[in-house]
XYZ file of C-alpha atoms in Angstrom:
170
model
C -54.309 -86.499 9.944
C -53.396 -86.595 13.116
C -52.533 -83.154 14.039
C -49.739 -83.309 17.259
C -51.409 -83.180 20.605
C -50.407 -79.370 21.049
C -50.067 -78.602 18.150
C -46.439 -77.404 17.887
C -43.776 -76.563 14.575
C -42.300 -80.344 14.494
C -38.591 -78.721 13.546
C -38.688 -76.248 16.288
C -39.868 -78.398 18.852
C -37.143 -81.301 17.675
C -34.449 -78.338 17.589
C -34.961 -77.334 21.602
C -35.726 -81.154 22.680
C -35.551 -84.252 20.409
C -37.014 -86.586 18.294
C -37.252 -89.024 20.401
C -39.099 -86.622 22.563
C -41.794 -85.286 19.481
C -42.744 -88.763 19.210
C -43.469 -89.225 22.952
C -45.248 -86.273 23.631
C -46.620 -84.854 20.702
C -47.976 -87.997 18.129
C -48.067 -91.300 20.640
C -50.406 -89.956 22.656
C -52.960 -88.981 20.106
C -52.548 -92.136 18.210
C -52.473 -94.174 21.341
C -56.053 -92.884 22.160
C -57.379 -93.461 18.361
C -55.849 -96.904 18.230
C -57.391 -97.450 21.667
C -60.839 -96.605 20.005
C -60.495 -98.772 16.764
C -59.868 -95.861 14.628
C -57.336 -95.669 12.359
C -55.153 -93.269 11.421
C -53.067 -93.267 8.388
C -52.373 -89.320 7.857
C -50.585 -86.504 9.813
C -50.996 -82.960 8.904
C -48.133 -80.433 10.196
C -49.224 -77.811 11.968
C -48.017 -74.503 10.359
C -46.662 -76.756 7.289
C -43.307 -77.054 9.502
C -41.502 -80.259 8.094
C -38.180 -81.389 7.396
C -36.771 -85.180 6.140
C -36.024 -85.808 9.547
C -39.595 -85.430 10.461
C -40.773 -87.195 7.649
C -38.590 -89.935 8.433
C -39.546 -90.166 11.851
C -43.449 -89.764 11.100
C -43.235 -92.157 8.090
C -42.550 -95.058 10.882
C -46.326 -94.573 12.259
C -48.177 -92.531 9.186
C -48.935 -94.067 5.511
C -49.007 -89.619 4.746
C -48.271 -86.797 5.642
C -49.276 -83.762 4.175
C -47.678 -80.049 4.046
C -48.796 -76.573 2.321
C -48.102 -75.952 -1.125
C -45.919 -73.112 -0.291
C -42.997 -75.168 0.453
C -42.833 -75.798 -3.048
C -44.894 -72.579 -4.814
C -43.256 -70.192 -7.427
C -44.307 -67.008 -6.796
C -47.744 -65.923 -8.295
C -48.614 -69.615 -9.930
C -51.852 -70.806 -9.172
C -52.180 -73.815 -7.267
C -53.526 -75.368 -10.877
C -50.143 -74.408 -12.303
C -48.170 -76.230 -9.216
C -47.355 -79.793 -10.341
C -46.082 -81.378 -7.222
C -50.156 -80.826 -5.819
C -51.400 -82.972 -8.117
C -50.178 -86.845 -7.419
C -51.172 -89.665 -10.384
C -50.073 -92.461 -8.437
C -49.564 -92.808 -4.721
C -46.680 -94.361 -2.751
C -47.339 -96.587 0.160
C -45.384 -93.444 2.015
C -46.673 -90.068 0.600
C -46.272 -86.464 1.595
C -48.749 -84.218 -0.368
C -48.154 -80.806 -0.883
C -52.027 -79.501 0.374
C -53.571 -76.287 -0.684
C -55.136 -74.295 2.058
C -58.984 -74.111 0.859
C -60.070 -71.816 4.178
C -60.493 -68.391 4.861
C -60.916 -66.247 2.317
C -59.259 -68.233 -0.729
C -59.816 -67.771 -4.250
C -62.760 -70.047 -5.485
C -62.039 -69.565 -8.861
C -58.318 -70.928 -8.576
C -59.500 -73.613 -6.534
C -62.027 -74.696 -9.001
C -59.033 -74.702 -11.927
C -57.118 -76.714 -9.487
C -59.851 -79.585 -9.233
C -60.613 -79.535 -12.822
C -56.985 -80.232 -13.553
C -57.215 -83.073 -10.756
C -60.074 -84.499 -12.625
C -58.878 -84.545 -15.850
C -55.646 -85.689 -14.892
C -57.660 -88.406 -12.456
C -54.540 -87.132 -9.784
C -55.164 -86.606 -6.001
C -55.423 -82.924 -5.094
C -55.588 -82.023 -1.477
C -57.222 -79.274 -0.345
C -57.461 -78.837 4.052
C -58.960 -76.288 6.509
C -58.931 -76.379 10.152
C -62.502 -76.726 10.205
C -66.342 -76.269 8.906
C -67.946 -72.758 10.185
C -71.095 -71.097 9.772
C -69.798 -68.246 8.170
C -66.952 -66.754 6.175
C -63.983 -67.332 8.628
C -60.330 -66.322 9.068
C -57.683 -68.110 7.467
C -57.761 -72.193 8.907
C -61.394 -72.639 8.534
C -64.047 -73.186 5.519
C -67.666 -71.772 5.792
C -70.323 -73.753 4.797
C -71.021 -72.141 2.009
C -67.536 -72.269 0.400
C -67.445 -75.886 1.118
C -70.760 -76.091 -0.129
C -69.662 -74.698 -3.833
C -66.468 -76.768 -4.155
C -68.773 -79.956 -2.895
C -71.127 -78.845 -5.831
C -68.446 -77.981 -8.314
C -66.490 -81.647 -7.465
C -69.808 -83.325 -8.460
C -70.042 -81.493 -11.324
C -66.750 -82.884 -12.412
C -67.374 -86.059 -11.245
C -64.263 -85.689 -8.814
C -64.306 -88.219 -5.817
C -64.339 -86.801 -2.542
C -62.017 -89.056 -0.211
C -59.996 -89.094 3.046
C -56.866 -90.172 3.438
C -58.184 -93.362 5.376
C -59.751 -93.493 1.956
C -56.691 -93.420 -0.603
C -55.364 -96.492 -2.195
C -51.586 -97.136 -2.963
C -50.727 -98.413 -6.215
């Protein structure tokens, strides 16, 4: 998803400026470049997963899907596979996803358990990272070896891997 021109915390930015300024300065410049180049963007991923109902309402004017972190709905020490809000069975025309940061030194078995649940329920599970690197990286990046293991496991589950632009709404 689009991630904002300067990777700002949306709620903080709006408190210091305005919602109109946030859209004008952080969202529309990127969105206009994408549109000008024929790139359809359906999703926005909140930097630092900082969001509010106000930001959701404004961003849903431009995007079909919003992504934040599962930390917002997680109960202490509960694995992602047991966090119901992370699994979406029916995608709405405007949908907020609580994604799991499958990045850094995450627990591979925890992610695999969540993937297994998603496959069994035929639900959407969002995993996210900023980029793919060669070595096991710090937070917000995933190593090629980690991603390879997850993709191989997804194949054994016959789990589809899709980007936001490929999701169908019901």
